[in-house]
Short mmCIF file of C-alpha atoms and ligand atoms in Angstrom, two decimals:
data_model
loop_
_atom_site.label_atom_id
_atom_site.label_comp_id
_atom_site.label_asym_id
_atom_site.label_seq_id
_atom_site.Cartn_x
_atom_site.Cartn_y
_atom_site.Cartn_z
CA MET A 1 -18.73 -111.18 5.17
CA ALA A 2 -15.51 -110.67 3.23
CA VAL A 3 -14.92 -107.91 0.71
CA ALA A 4 -12.29 -108.84 -1.82
CA PRO A 5 -9.21 -106.59 -1.62
CA ALA A 6 -8.88 -104.20 -4.55
CA THR A 7 -5.46 -103.57 -6.07
CA PRO A 8 -5.02 -99.90 -5.20
CA PRO A 9 -3.51 -97.59 -7.79
CA PRO A 10 -0.46 -95.64 -6.63
CA LEU A 11 -1.47 -93.30 -3.88
CA ALA A 12 -0.57 -90.10 -5.72
CA ARG A 13 -3.17 -90.84 -8.36
CA ARG A 14 -5.89 -91.00 -5.73
CA LEU A 15 -5.14 -87.45 -4.59
CA ARG A 16 -6.63 -84.25 -5.91
CA ASP A 17 -3.50 -82.49 -4.68
CA ALA A 18 -0.55 -84.83 -5.24
CA GLN A 19 1.81 -82.31 -3.58
CA LEU A 20 0.45 -83.48 -0.24
CA LEU A 21 2.28 -86.75 -0.69
CA ARG A 22 5.63 -85.67 0.77
CA THR A 23 8.41 -88.14 1.44
CA ASP A 24 11.34 -85.99 2.62
CA LEU A 25 12.08 -84.54 6.04
CA PHE A 26 10.50 -81.18 6.86
CA VAL A 27 13.14 -79.23 8.75
CA ASP A 28 13.31 -75.48 9.33
CA GLY A 29 10.60 -74.82 6.78
CA ALA A 30 12.24 -76.79 3.96
CA TRP A 31 12.07 -80.28 2.49
CA ALA A 32 15.31 -82.21 2.76
CA GLU A 33 16.86 -85.61 2.22
CA ALA A 34 18.23 -87.37 5.29
CA ALA A 35 21.84 -86.39 6.07
CA ASP A 36 23.04 -89.86 5.01
CA GLY A 37 20.53 -90.18 2.16
CA ARG A 38 18.81 -93.26 3.63
CA ARG A 39 15.13 -93.99 3.15
CA PHE A 40 12.64 -96.56 4.44
CA ASP A 41 9.51 -98.10 2.95
CA VAL A 42 6.00 -97.36 4.13
CA ARG A 43 3.64 -100.25 3.40
CA ASP A 44 -0.11 -100.46 3.01
CA PRO A 45 -1.18 -102.94 5.73
CA ALA A 46 -4.10 -104.09 3.56
CA SER A 47 -1.99 -105.20 0.62
CA GLY A 48 1.56 -105.27 1.94
CA GLU A 49 2.56 -103.10 -1.01
CA VAL A 50 5.00 -100.23 -0.71
CA VAL A 51 3.12 -96.91 -0.65
CA ALA A 52 6.16 -94.65 -0.49
CA SER A 53 9.82 -94.50 0.37
CA VAL A 54 10.49 -91.91 3.08
CA ALA A 55 13.69 -90.17 4.18
CA ALA A 56 15.02 -91.76 7.39
CA GLY A 57 16.19 -88.93 9.63
CA THR A 58 19.54 -89.15 11.39
CA ARG A 59 20.53 -87.68 14.76
CA ASP A 60 22.05 -84.75 12.88
CA ASP A 61 18.73 -84.14 11.12
CA ALA A 62 16.88 -84.23 14.45
CA ARG A 63 19.47 -81.85 15.94
CA ARG A 64 19.08 -79.47 13.00
CA ALA A 65 15.31 -79.46 13.50
CA LEU A 66 15.74 -78.75 17.21
CA GLU A 67 18.17 -75.92 16.54
CA ALA A 68 15.67 -74.41 14.12
CA ALA A 69 12.94 -74.80 16.74
CA ALA A 70 15.14 -73.02 19.28
CA ARG A 71 15.96 -70.20 16.81
CA SER A 72 12.33 -69.62 15.90
CA LEU A 73 11.09 -69.75 19.51
CA PRO A 74 11.71 -66.09 20.56
CA ALA A 75 9.83 -64.60 17.61
CA TRP A 76 7.00 -67.14 17.67
CA SER A 77 6.40 -66.84 21.41
CA ALA A 78 6.59 -63.03 21.24
CA LEU A 79 3.96 -62.87 18.51
CA PRO A 80 0.68 -61.52 19.90
CA ALA A 81 -1.61 -64.45 20.70
CA LYS A 82 -4.13 -63.16 18.18
CA GLU A 83 -1.57 -63.49 15.39
CA ARG A 84 -0.52 -67.01 16.41
CA SER A 85 -4.21 -67.81 16.55
CA ALA A 86 -4.73 -66.54 12.99
CA VAL A 87 -1.98 -68.79 11.60
CA LEU A 88 -3.39 -71.81 13.43
CA ARG A 89 -6.86 -70.98 12.15
CA ARG A 90 -5.51 -71.00 8.58
CA TRP A 91 -3.84 -74.38 9.25
CA PHE A 92 -7.17 -75.74 10.52
CA GLU A 93 -8.96 -74.52 7.39
CA ALA A 94 -6.29 -76.01 5.12
CA ILE A 95 -6.61 -79.40 6.87
CA VAL A 96 -10.39 -79.36 6.49
CA ASP A 97 -10.13 -78.36 2.80
CA ALA A 98 -7.70 -81.23 2.18
CA ALA A 99 -9.65 -83.76 4.29
CA ASP A 100 -10.35 -86.16 1.40
CA ASP A 101 -6.71 -86.33 0.36
CA LEU A 102 -5.47 -86.58 3.93
CA ALA A 103 -7.94 -89.41 4.52
CA ALA A 104 -6.66 -91.29 1.47
CA ILE A 105 -3.06 -90.91 2.66
CA LEU A 106 -4.08 -92.11 6.11
CA THR A 107 -5.95 -95.16 4.81
CA ALA A 108 -3.07 -96.07 2.52
CA GLU A 109 -0.51 -96.14 5.32
CA GLN A 110 -2.65 -97.16 8.30
CA GLY A 111 -5.45 -99.27 6.84
CA LYS A 112 -8.52 -97.83 8.56
CA PRO A 113 -11.64 -97.49 6.37
CA LEU A 114 -11.74 -94.27 4.36
CA GLY A 115 -14.78 -92.89 6.23
CA GLU A 116 -13.08 -93.51 9.55
CA ALA A 117 -9.87 -91.92 8.21
CA ARG A 118 -11.80 -88.82 7.15
CA ALA A 119 -13.41 -88.65 10.58
CA GLU A 120 -9.95 -88.82 12.13
CA VAL A 121 -8.71 -85.97 9.91
CA LEU A 122 -11.63 -83.77 10.99
CA TYR A 123 -11.13 -84.82 14.62
CA GLY A 124 -7.46 -83.88 14.20
CA ALA A 125 -8.38 -80.53 12.64
CA SER A 126 -10.69 -79.79 15.58
CA PHE A 127 -7.70 -79.59 17.93
CA VAL A 128 -6.05 -76.97 15.74
CA GLU A 129 -9.28 -74.98 15.60
CA TRP A 130 -9.91 -75.26 19.34
CA TYR A 131 -6.39 -74.21 20.32
CA ALA A 132 -6.34 -71.39 17.77
CA GLU A 133 -9.14 -69.97 19.87
CA GLU A 134 -7.58 -70.92 23.20
CA ALA A 135 -4.31 -69.14 22.32
CA LYS A 136 -6.09 -65.89 23.18
CA ARG A 137 -7.17 -67.13 26.62
CA VAL A 138 -3.89 -67.89 28.35
CA TYR A 139 -4.55 -65.79 31.41
CA GLY A 140 -2.26 -64.95 34.31
CA GLU A 141 -3.23 -64.16 37.91
CA THR A 142 -2.78 -61.47 40.52
CA ILE A 143 -2.27 -62.48 44.13
CA PRO A 144 -3.18 -60.32 47.14
CA ALA A 145 0.29 -59.47 48.45
CA ASN A 146 1.53 -60.12 51.97
CA THR A 147 2.84 -56.54 52.48
CA ALA A 148 1.57 -53.11 51.46
CA ASP A 149 4.62 -52.28 49.34
CA ARG A 150 4.39 -55.37 47.11
CA ARG A 151 2.37 -56.57 44.18
CA MET A 152 2.33 -60.23 43.13
CA LEU A 153 1.41 -61.81 39.87
CA VAL A 154 1.60 -65.05 37.96
CA LEU A 155 2.66 -65.18 34.32
CA ARG A 156 2.04 -68.22 32.14
CA GLN A 157 4.74 -68.56 29.53
CA PRO A 158 5.50 -71.14 26.83
CA ILE A 159 7.73 -73.98 28.05
CA GLY A 160 10.01 -73.71 25.03
CA VAL A 161 11.06 -76.25 22.42
CA CYS A 162 8.86 -79.36 22.52
CA ALA A 163 9.31 -82.79 21.00
CA ALA A 164 6.36 -84.99 20.04
CA ILE A 165 6.68 -88.73 19.49
CA THR A 166 3.46 -89.94 17.93
CA PRO A 167 1.79 -93.30 17.22
CA TRP A 168 0.53 -95.06 14.11
CA ASN A 169 -3.04 -95.67 15.28
CA PHE A 170 -4.09 -92.01 14.82
CA PRO A 171 -1.41 -90.65 12.46
CA THR A 172 -3.09 -87.23 12.13
CA ALA A 173 -5.05 -86.57 15.30
CA MET A 174 -2.32 -87.51 17.75
CA ILE A 175 -0.06 -84.92 16.12
CA THR A 176 -2.58 -82.07 16.08
CA ARG A 177 -3.69 -82.88 19.64
CA LYS A 178 -0.10 -82.09 20.68
CA ALA A 179 0.97 -79.45 18.14
CA GLY A 180 -2.28 -77.44 18.43
CA PRO A 181 -1.86 -76.52 22.10
CA ALA A 182 1.93 -76.32 21.94
CA LEU A 183 1.97 -73.84 19.06
CA ALA A 184 -0.96 -71.90 20.52
CA ALA A 185 0.96 -71.54 23.78
CA GLY A 186 3.93 -70.09 21.88
CA CYS A 187 6.12 -73.20 21.93
CA THR A 188 7.84 -74.67 18.87
CA MET A 189 7.81 -78.37 18.06
CA VAL A 190 9.68 -81.19 16.36
CA VAL A 191 7.58 -84.28 15.58
CA LYS A 192 8.89 -87.79 15.15
CA PRO A 193 5.96 -89.72 13.66
CA ALA A 194 5.61 -93.51 13.86
CA SER A 195 7.63 -95.20 11.13
CA ALA A 196 4.52 -97.04 9.92
CA THR A 197 2.67 -93.77 9.26
CA PRO A 198 4.94 -90.81 8.47
CA LEU A 199 2.99 -89.65 5.39
CA SER A 200 0.09 -88.10 7.31
CA ALA A 201 2.58 -86.15 9.43
CA LEU A 202 4.45 -84.89 6.38
CA ALA A 203 1.18 -83.85 4.71
CA LEU A 204 0.33 -81.81 7.82
CA ALA A 205 3.76 -80.15 7.53
CA GLU A 206 3.11 -79.32 3.87
CA LEU A 207 -0.14 -77.59 4.83
CA ALA A 208 1.52 -75.79 7.76
CA SER A 209 4.14 -74.34 5.44
CA ARG A 210 1.50 -73.26 2.91
CA VAL A 211 -0.44 -71.28 5.52
CA GLY A 212 2.63 -69.37 6.67
CA LEU A 213 3.72 -71.10 9.86
CA PRO A 214 7.18 -69.55 10.28
CA ASP A 215 10.22 -71.70 9.44
CA GLY A 216 11.39 -73.88 12.31
CA VAL A 217 8.20 -73.61 14.36
CA PHE A 218 6.98 -77.06 13.28
CA SER A 219 9.35 -79.67 11.87
CA VAL A 220 8.74 -83.35 11.08
CA VAL A 221 11.59 -85.85 11.20
CA PRO A 222 10.60 -89.45 10.44
CA GLY A 223 13.15 -92.16 11.19
CA ALA A 224 14.09 -94.88 13.63
CA ALA A 225 13.09 -94.29 17.25
CA SER A 226 16.54 -95.32 18.44
CA VAL A 227 18.00 -92.51 16.34
CA VAL A 228 15.53 -89.61 16.06
CA ALA A 229 13.62 -90.07 19.34
CA GLU A 230 16.89 -90.62 21.18
CA GLU A 231 18.11 -87.19 20.07
CA LEU A 232 14.80 -85.58 21.00
CA VAL A 233 14.68 -87.00 24.53
CA THR A 234 18.31 -86.31 25.35
CA SER A 235 18.87 -82.91 23.71
CA PRO A 236 19.32 -80.04 26.16
CA LEU A 237 17.34 -77.86 23.72
CA VAL A 238 14.10 -79.73 24.44
CA ARG A 239 12.09 -78.65 27.50
CA LYS A 240 9.09 -80.90 27.02
CA VAL A 241 8.44 -84.32 25.50
CA THR A 242 4.92 -85.38 24.65
CA PHE A 243 4.36 -89.02 23.71
CA THR A 244 1.51 -91.33 22.81
CA GLY A 245 2.26 -95.04 22.71
CA SER A 246 2.84 -98.06 24.88
CA THR A 247 3.44 -97.94 28.62
CA GLU A 248 6.71 -99.82 28.13
CA VAL A 249 8.12 -97.21 25.75
CA GLY A 250 6.66 -94.36 27.82
CA LYS A 251 8.55 -95.55 30.89
CA ALA A 252 11.79 -95.76 28.92
CA LEU A 253 11.30 -92.23 27.51
CA MET A 254 10.57 -90.89 30.97
CA GLU A 255 13.84 -92.33 32.20
CA ARG A 256 15.71 -90.74 29.31
CA CYS A 257 14.03 -87.38 29.99
CA ALA A 258 15.06 -87.50 33.64
CA GLY A 259 18.67 -86.77 32.64
CA SER A 260 17.80 -83.16 31.81
CA VAL A 261 14.59 -82.95 33.91
CA LYS A 262 12.31 -82.42 30.93
CA LYS A 263 8.61 -82.15 31.47
CA VAL A 264 6.68 -85.08 30.03
CA SER A 265 3.12 -85.79 28.92
CA LEU A 266 2.48 -89.47 28.37
CA GLU A 267 -0.61 -91.04 26.82
CA LEU A 268 0.07 -94.72 27.39
CA GLY A 269 -1.58 -98.11 27.25
CA GLY A 270 -4.98 -98.97 28.63
CA ASN A 271 -7.00 -101.99 29.68
CA ALA A 272 -10.42 -100.40 29.53
CA PRO A 273 -13.28 -102.15 31.30
CA LEU A 274 -16.75 -101.81 29.76
CA ILE A 275 -19.32 -102.64 32.43
CA VAL A 276 -22.88 -103.57 31.49
CA PHE A 277 -25.28 -103.71 34.42
CA ASP A 278 -28.56 -105.65 34.41
CA ASP A 279 -30.54 -102.39 34.21
CA ALA A 280 -28.73 -101.14 31.06
CA ASP A 281 -30.57 -100.42 27.83
CA LEU A 282 -29.46 -103.45 25.82
CA ASP A 283 -29.47 -101.63 22.45
CA VAL A 284 -27.41 -98.77 23.84
CA ALA A 285 -24.96 -101.18 25.49
CA VAL A 286 -24.43 -103.27 22.35
CA GLU A 287 -24.04 -100.19 20.17
CA GLY A 288 -21.59 -98.67 22.67
CA ALA A 289 -19.58 -101.88 22.95
CA ILE A 290 -19.22 -102.15 19.16
CA ALA A 291 -18.23 -98.49 18.83
CA SER A 292 -15.67 -98.70 21.59
CA LYS A 293 -14.25 -102.16 20.84
CA PHE A 294 -14.10 -102.27 17.06
CA ARG A 295 -13.17 -98.67 16.21
CA ASN A 296 -9.90 -98.68 14.29
CA THR A 297 -9.89 -102.52 14.31
CA GLY A 298 -9.59 -102.44 18.09
CA GLN A 299 -6.38 -100.42 17.88
CA THR A 300 -7.06 -97.47 20.17
CA CYS A 301 -5.73 -97.02 23.68
CA VAL A 302 -9.30 -96.48 24.85
CA CYS A 303 -10.87 -99.52 23.14
CA ALA A 304 -12.82 -101.65 25.60
CA ASN A 305 -10.41 -104.45 26.47
CA ARG A 306 -12.66 -106.29 28.95
CA LEU A 307 -16.45 -106.46 28.71
CA LEU A 308 -17.80 -107.08 32.22
CA VAL A 309 -21.46 -108.09 32.02
CA GLN A 310 -23.84 -108.67 34.93
CA GLU A 311 -25.33 -112.15 35.11
CA GLY A 312 -28.98 -111.11 34.55
CA ILE A 313 -28.31 -109.55 31.15
CA HIS A 314 -25.21 -111.57 30.25
CA ASP A 315 -26.64 -114.14 27.82
CA ARG A 316 -28.85 -111.67 25.96
CA PHE A 317 -25.98 -109.21 25.67
CA VAL A 318 -23.57 -111.83 24.31
CA GLU A 319 -26.10 -113.03 21.74
CA ARG A 320 -26.93 -109.51 20.53
CA LEU A 321 -23.28 -108.48 20.49
CA ALA A 322 -22.26 -111.54 18.47
CA ASP A 323 -25.09 -110.93 15.95
CA ALA A 324 -23.93 -107.34 15.44
CA VAL A 325 -20.24 -108.28 15.26
CA ALA A 326 -20.93 -110.94 12.64
CA GLU A 327 -22.34 -108.17 10.42
CA LEU A 328 -19.11 -106.15 10.44
CA ARG A 329 -17.58 -106.15 6.96
CA VAL A 330 -13.85 -106.70 6.82
CA GLY A 331 -11.75 -105.51 3.90
CA ASN A 332 -9.47 -102.96 2.29
CA GLY A 333 -10.21 -99.54 3.76
CA PHE A 334 -10.59 -98.07 0.27
CA ASP A 335 -13.50 -100.39 -0.58
CA ASP A 336 -17.09 -99.25 -0.09
CA GLY A 337 -19.00 -100.56 2.91
CA VAL A 338 -15.98 -101.80 4.84
CA ASP A 339 -16.30 -101.48 8.64
CA GLN A 340 -13.01 -103.01 9.67
CA GLY A 341 -9.64 -102.74 7.99
CA PRO A 342 -6.47 -104.74 8.62
CA LEU A 343 -4.32 -104.66 11.72
CA ILE A 344 -1.19 -102.57 11.37
CA ASP A 345 1.25 -105.46 10.83
CA ARG A 346 1.83 -109.19 11.23
CA ALA A 347 3.12 -108.81 14.80
CA ALA A 348 -0.22 -107.27 15.75
CA VAL A 349 -2.07 -110.24 14.23
CA GLU A 350 0.16 -112.67 16.10
CA LYS A 351 -0.56 -110.97 19.43
CA VAL A 352 -4.31 -111.22 18.79
CA GLU A 353 -3.94 -114.89 17.86
CA GLU A 354 -1.95 -115.58 21.05
CA HIS A 355 -4.55 -113.87 23.25
CA VAL A 356 -7.42 -115.83 21.68
CA ARG A 357 -5.51 -119.13 21.85
CA ASP A 358 -4.59 -118.57 25.50
CA ALA A 359 -8.19 -117.68 26.41
CA VAL A 360 -9.58 -120.75 24.65
CA ASP A 361 -6.93 -123.00 26.21
CA HIS A 362 -8.07 -121.75 29.62
CA GLY A 363 -11.76 -122.35 28.98
CA ALA A 364 -13.15 -119.36 27.05
CA VAL A 365 -15.61 -120.06 24.24
CA VAL A 366 -15.46 -118.43 20.79
CA VAL A 367 -18.95 -117.08 20.03
CA CYS A 368 -17.98 -115.59 16.66
CA GLY A 369 -14.77 -114.99 14.74
CA GLY A 370 -11.69 -116.27 16.52
CA ARG A 371 -9.43 -116.72 13.48
CA PRO A 372 -7.30 -114.81 11.01
CA HIS A 373 -9.60 -113.57 8.25
CA GLU A 374 -9.74 -115.42 4.96
CA LEU A 375 -8.33 -112.29 3.26
CA GLY A 376 -5.05 -113.26 4.90
CA GLY A 377 -2.21 -110.82 5.58
CA CYS A 378 -3.05 -108.49 8.47
CA PHE A 379 -6.80 -109.16 8.52
CA TYR A 380 -8.41 -110.78 11.57
CA GLU A 381 -12.05 -111.73 12.11
CA PRO A 382 -14.09 -109.54 14.47
CA THR A 383 -14.36 -111.82 17.48
CA VAL A 384 -16.49 -112.32 20.59
CA LEU A 385 -15.35 -114.62 23.42
CA ARG A 386 -17.45 -115.65 26.44
CA GLY A 387 -16.45 -117.33 29.67
CA VAL A 388 -13.36 -115.13 30.00
CA THR A 389 -11.78 -115.03 33.47
CA PRO A 390 -9.13 -112.85 35.16
CA GLU A 391 -6.36 -115.49 34.89
CA MET A 392 -6.27 -115.27 31.09
CA ARG A 393 -3.71 -113.08 29.32
CA ILE A 394 -6.47 -111.17 27.56
CA ALA A 395 -7.66 -109.97 30.97
CA HIS A 396 -4.48 -108.16 31.91
CA GLU A 397 -2.73 -107.33 28.62
CA GLU A 398 -3.96 -104.85 26.03
CA THR A 399 -5.00 -106.92 22.98
CA PHE A 400 -5.08 -103.96 20.54
CA GLY A 401 -7.20 -105.97 18.13
CA PRO A 402 -10.80 -106.80 17.22
CA VAL A 403 -11.57 -109.19 20.08
CA ALA A 404 -14.37 -108.61 22.61
CA PRO A 405 -13.77 -110.83 25.68
CA VAL A 406 -16.86 -111.10 27.90
CA PHE A 407 -16.59 -111.68 31.65
CA ARG A 408 -19.58 -112.39 33.94
CA PHE A 409 -20.10 -110.68 37.31
CA ALA A 410 -22.75 -110.72 40.02
CA SER A 411 -22.62 -107.48 42.05
CA GLU A 412 -21.68 -103.82 41.59
CA ASP A 413 -18.81 -104.19 44.07
CA GLU A 414 -17.44 -107.15 42.13
CA ALA A 415 -17.63 -105.19 38.85
CA VAL A 416 -15.69 -102.24 40.29
CA GLU A 417 -13.11 -104.56 41.83
CA LEU A 418 -12.60 -106.40 38.54
CA ALA A 419 -12.47 -103.13 36.58
CA ASN A 420 -9.78 -101.66 38.83
CA ALA A 421 -7.68 -104.83 38.98
CA THR A 422 -5.11 -103.53 36.50
CA PRO A 423 -2.10 -101.22 36.62
CA TYR A 424 -3.74 -99.19 33.82
CA GLY A 425 -6.33 -96.45 34.15
CA LEU A 426 -7.14 -94.70 30.88
CA ALA A 427 -10.81 -95.12 29.96
CA ALA A 428 -13.72 -97.01 31.48
CA TYR A 429 -17.28 -97.46 30.20
CA VAL A 430 -20.46 -97.97 32.23
CA PHE A 431 -23.90 -98.92 30.94
CA THR A 432 -26.75 -98.47 33.41
CA ARG A 433 -30.00 -96.51 33.75
CA ASP A 434 -29.59 -95.96 37.50
CA VAL A 435 -28.38 -92.41 38.13
CA ALA A 436 -27.18 -93.12 41.66
CA ARG A 437 -25.11 -96.01 40.32
CA VAL A 438 -23.67 -93.76 37.61
CA TRP A 439 -22.26 -91.54 40.36
CA ARG A 440 -21.07 -94.35 42.65
CA VAL A 441 -19.33 -96.29 39.90
CA SER A 442 -17.88 -93.26 38.08
CA GLU A 443 -16.30 -92.10 41.31
CA ALA A 444 -14.99 -95.56 42.21
CA LEU A 445 -13.38 -96.36 38.85
CA GLU A 446 -9.65 -95.71 38.61
CA ALA A 447 -9.59 -94.11 35.15
CA GLY A 448 -8.89 -90.75 33.56
CA VAL A 449 -12.12 -90.92 31.55
CA VAL A 450 -15.46 -92.57 32.40
CA ALA A 451 -17.97 -92.84 29.56
CA VAL A 452 -21.53 -93.57 30.64
CA ASN A 453 -23.98 -95.09 28.16
CA THR A 454 -21.76 -94.32 25.19
CA GLY A 455 -18.81 -95.99 23.51
CA ILE A 456 -17.38 -92.77 22.05
CA PHE A 457 -16.39 -89.78 24.16
CA SER A 458 -13.43 -88.12 22.40
CA TYR A 459 -13.85 -84.38 21.87
CA GLU A 460 -11.32 -81.58 21.57
CA GLY A 461 -12.96 -79.59 24.37
CA ALA A 462 -12.69 -82.40 26.95
CA PRO A 463 -9.59 -83.65 28.79
CA PHE A 464 -8.16 -86.96 27.58
CA GLY A 465 -5.58 -88.83 29.61
CA GLY A 466 -4.95 -91.58 32.10
CA VAL A 467 -4.09 -92.37 35.70
CA LYS A 468 -1.81 -95.10 37.09
CA GLU A 469 0.41 -96.58 34.36
CA SER A 470 -1.76 -95.12 31.60
CA GLY A 471 0.03 -91.83 31.71
CA ILE A 472 0.70 -88.34 32.91
CA GLY A 473 -1.00 -85.14 31.78
CA ARG A 474 -4.07 -84.34 29.71
CA GLU A 475 -4.68 -83.52 26.05
CA GLY A 476 -7.65 -81.55 24.75
CA SER A 477 -9.58 -78.82 26.60
CA HIS A 478 -7.99 -75.93 28.48
CA HIS A 479 -6.03 -78.51 30.49
CA GLY A 480 -4.24 -79.49 27.28
CA ILE A 481 -2.65 -76.07 26.76
CA ALA A 482 -1.56 -75.89 30.42
CA GLU A 483 0.78 -78.81 29.64
CA PHE A 484 2.81 -76.45 27.41
CA LEU A 485 2.96 -73.49 29.80
CA GLU A 486 5.28 -72.68 32.67
CA ILE A 487 4.11 -70.70 35.65
CA LYS A 488 6.24 -67.75 36.65
CA TYR A 489 5.62 -65.91 39.92
CA VAL A 490 6.64 -62.25 39.79
CA CYS A 491 7.02 -60.47 43.11
CA LEU A 492 7.20 -56.72 42.69
CA GLY A 493 8.63 -54.96 45.75
CA ALA A 494 9.27 -51.40 46.97
CA ILE A 495 6.37 -49.94 45.06
CA ASP A 496 5.89 -47.34 47.82
CA ARG A 497 9.28 -45.80 47.03
CA ASP A 498 9.45 -43.04 44.50
CA SER A 499 12.51 -44.15 42.54
CA SER A 500 12.72 -40.78 40.73
CA ARG A 501 13.52 -39.07 44.06
CA GLY A 502 16.73 -41.01 44.59
CA ALA A 503 18.10 -39.93 41.20
C1 LIG B 1 -5.89 -93.12 21.44
O1 LIG B 1 -6.13 -94.27 21.20
O2 LIG B 1 -4.90 -92.79 22.12
C2 LIG B 1 -6.75 -91.99 20.93
C3 LIG B 1 -8.19 -92.25 20.95
C4 LIG B 1 -9.01 -91.00 20.81
O3 LIG B 1 -8.51 -89.89 20.78
O4 LIG B 1 -10.22 -91.15 20.77
#
C-alpha cells in the first residue's frame, strides 16, 4: 500500500537543536570551509530535494586533518584509559540525548524510516558506550622467559593515526563502530563519510566537540573519494585504514594501502544465504526473512541475498512470505507507519530492475512486487521471486535492494553447497529446529557470522566481519579494539646484574 510522499519542511526546522545541522568540514576541532571553497549538494532520496550544501574537502584539507590527528596523538594516547573512557562516555550520552535530531538528519539524507533511523542512532551510540568501557581493559601479557636473567612482556599500544572511509547505508553506526574502538585504544581518526550522507557524520563531530574530545582527535572531511580518500590511503601519516563498502572499492583501497604497508580493516560486500529447512518454525522463518531482507530497503551488507528453501516447506514459505511482504508500507521515511523508504539513488533502482528483469527472463516468477513503486523516484516495490536458479545474476551479485529471490533445494548437503558457492562470506542465516543440524551447518558455512532462527544479530558486544572477499578484520566486541592496537614484545635482559655496582 502506498503512502503519499509529504513535502518535508527544511531539515533545520525539524530539529530541536538546529546547531546539529553542520555543513562545513570539521578539522582540528574547528569548522572550516573547503580550501577551494567548493561545496556539493546532499539530496533527500525520497523527494530528490536538496537537504544541504556541504563543503567538499580537498587533498589539502584532508592533509590538514591528518596533521592535526598526528599532533594530537601523543597526548591522547598518553591519557590514562579511564580519562579517555570518560570522554567517550560523555560522547555516548550526548548521542543518546540527541537521538531524535540525529534520526531526522539521517532520514533526510539516507531515506530510511524515522524509527529505523532512531534505532540506528542508538545502535551507533552503543559502540561508543561499549568501547568507553573497553578502553580500561586493554591488557598486556607476561611470558615465562627462556633464561633466568630475563623478563618478557607484551604491550598493546595504539596503532596511531587512523582513517575511516564510511558508507551511506548506516551513516551513523558505521562511523561509531570504527571511531569508538579506535579512540578508546588511544588512536586518533579522520573520517571521510559517504558523499550521499555526510550530515550524520558532521553531527557526530559537533557532539564530539561539545563533550570535550580534544582538537584533532576526531576530524570529519566530506568530499570526493578520488580526492579525500586518496589522501587518506596514501599519506605516510596514516597507519591504519578502516573501510566499509563494496568489495570492488575495498580491493582498490587495499592496493593503495600496500604502498606504505598500512594495516586495513575491510567490511565488504556479501551474498548472504538464508536457508530454511523443512523442520523450521514457519512463523520464525518468515519473520526472520523479512527482518533480514527488507531492513534498510535491502541495503545492508548482511541482508539475505538468496533465500534457499527446502522442498517440503517451500510452497508454504513462499506464500506466507509474499503475504507478509505485500503488507509492507512504502513511503517517505518521515511519514507515520512507513516500513520501507526509498533506495539511495536512481542507480540503485536500476540495478534492482536489472536483477529482476534478468531473473524473469531466465524463468523466475514474480510472486509480489517486481516493479518500481508508483511513488516513482527511488522507490521500488518489496518483491518476492520464486523459481530462482544459480545461473541468474541475482544469485551471484549483491542486489542491495528489496528483492527476496527464493531457490528450492532438496538436501542439507545441497543447501550448504549452494550457500558456499560465492566468493563472499559475510553473513548466513539458518532456520531449523534440529540442534545437531544447527552445529553441522553453522560449522560448514563459509561466513563470518551465522544467525540461527533470527534475521537480526547485530550487537556491539559481538564480532561483525566477513571471510573470503567479504573482508578482513572484525568490528564490535573485544576483537574490534584489537584492530586498533599494535603488539610490542619487550625483552628485559640482565636483570641479575646490579647496575649500581658498576657505577
Ligand atoms: C552493514 O550492512 O555493513 C551493517 C549491518 C549491521 O551492522 O547490522
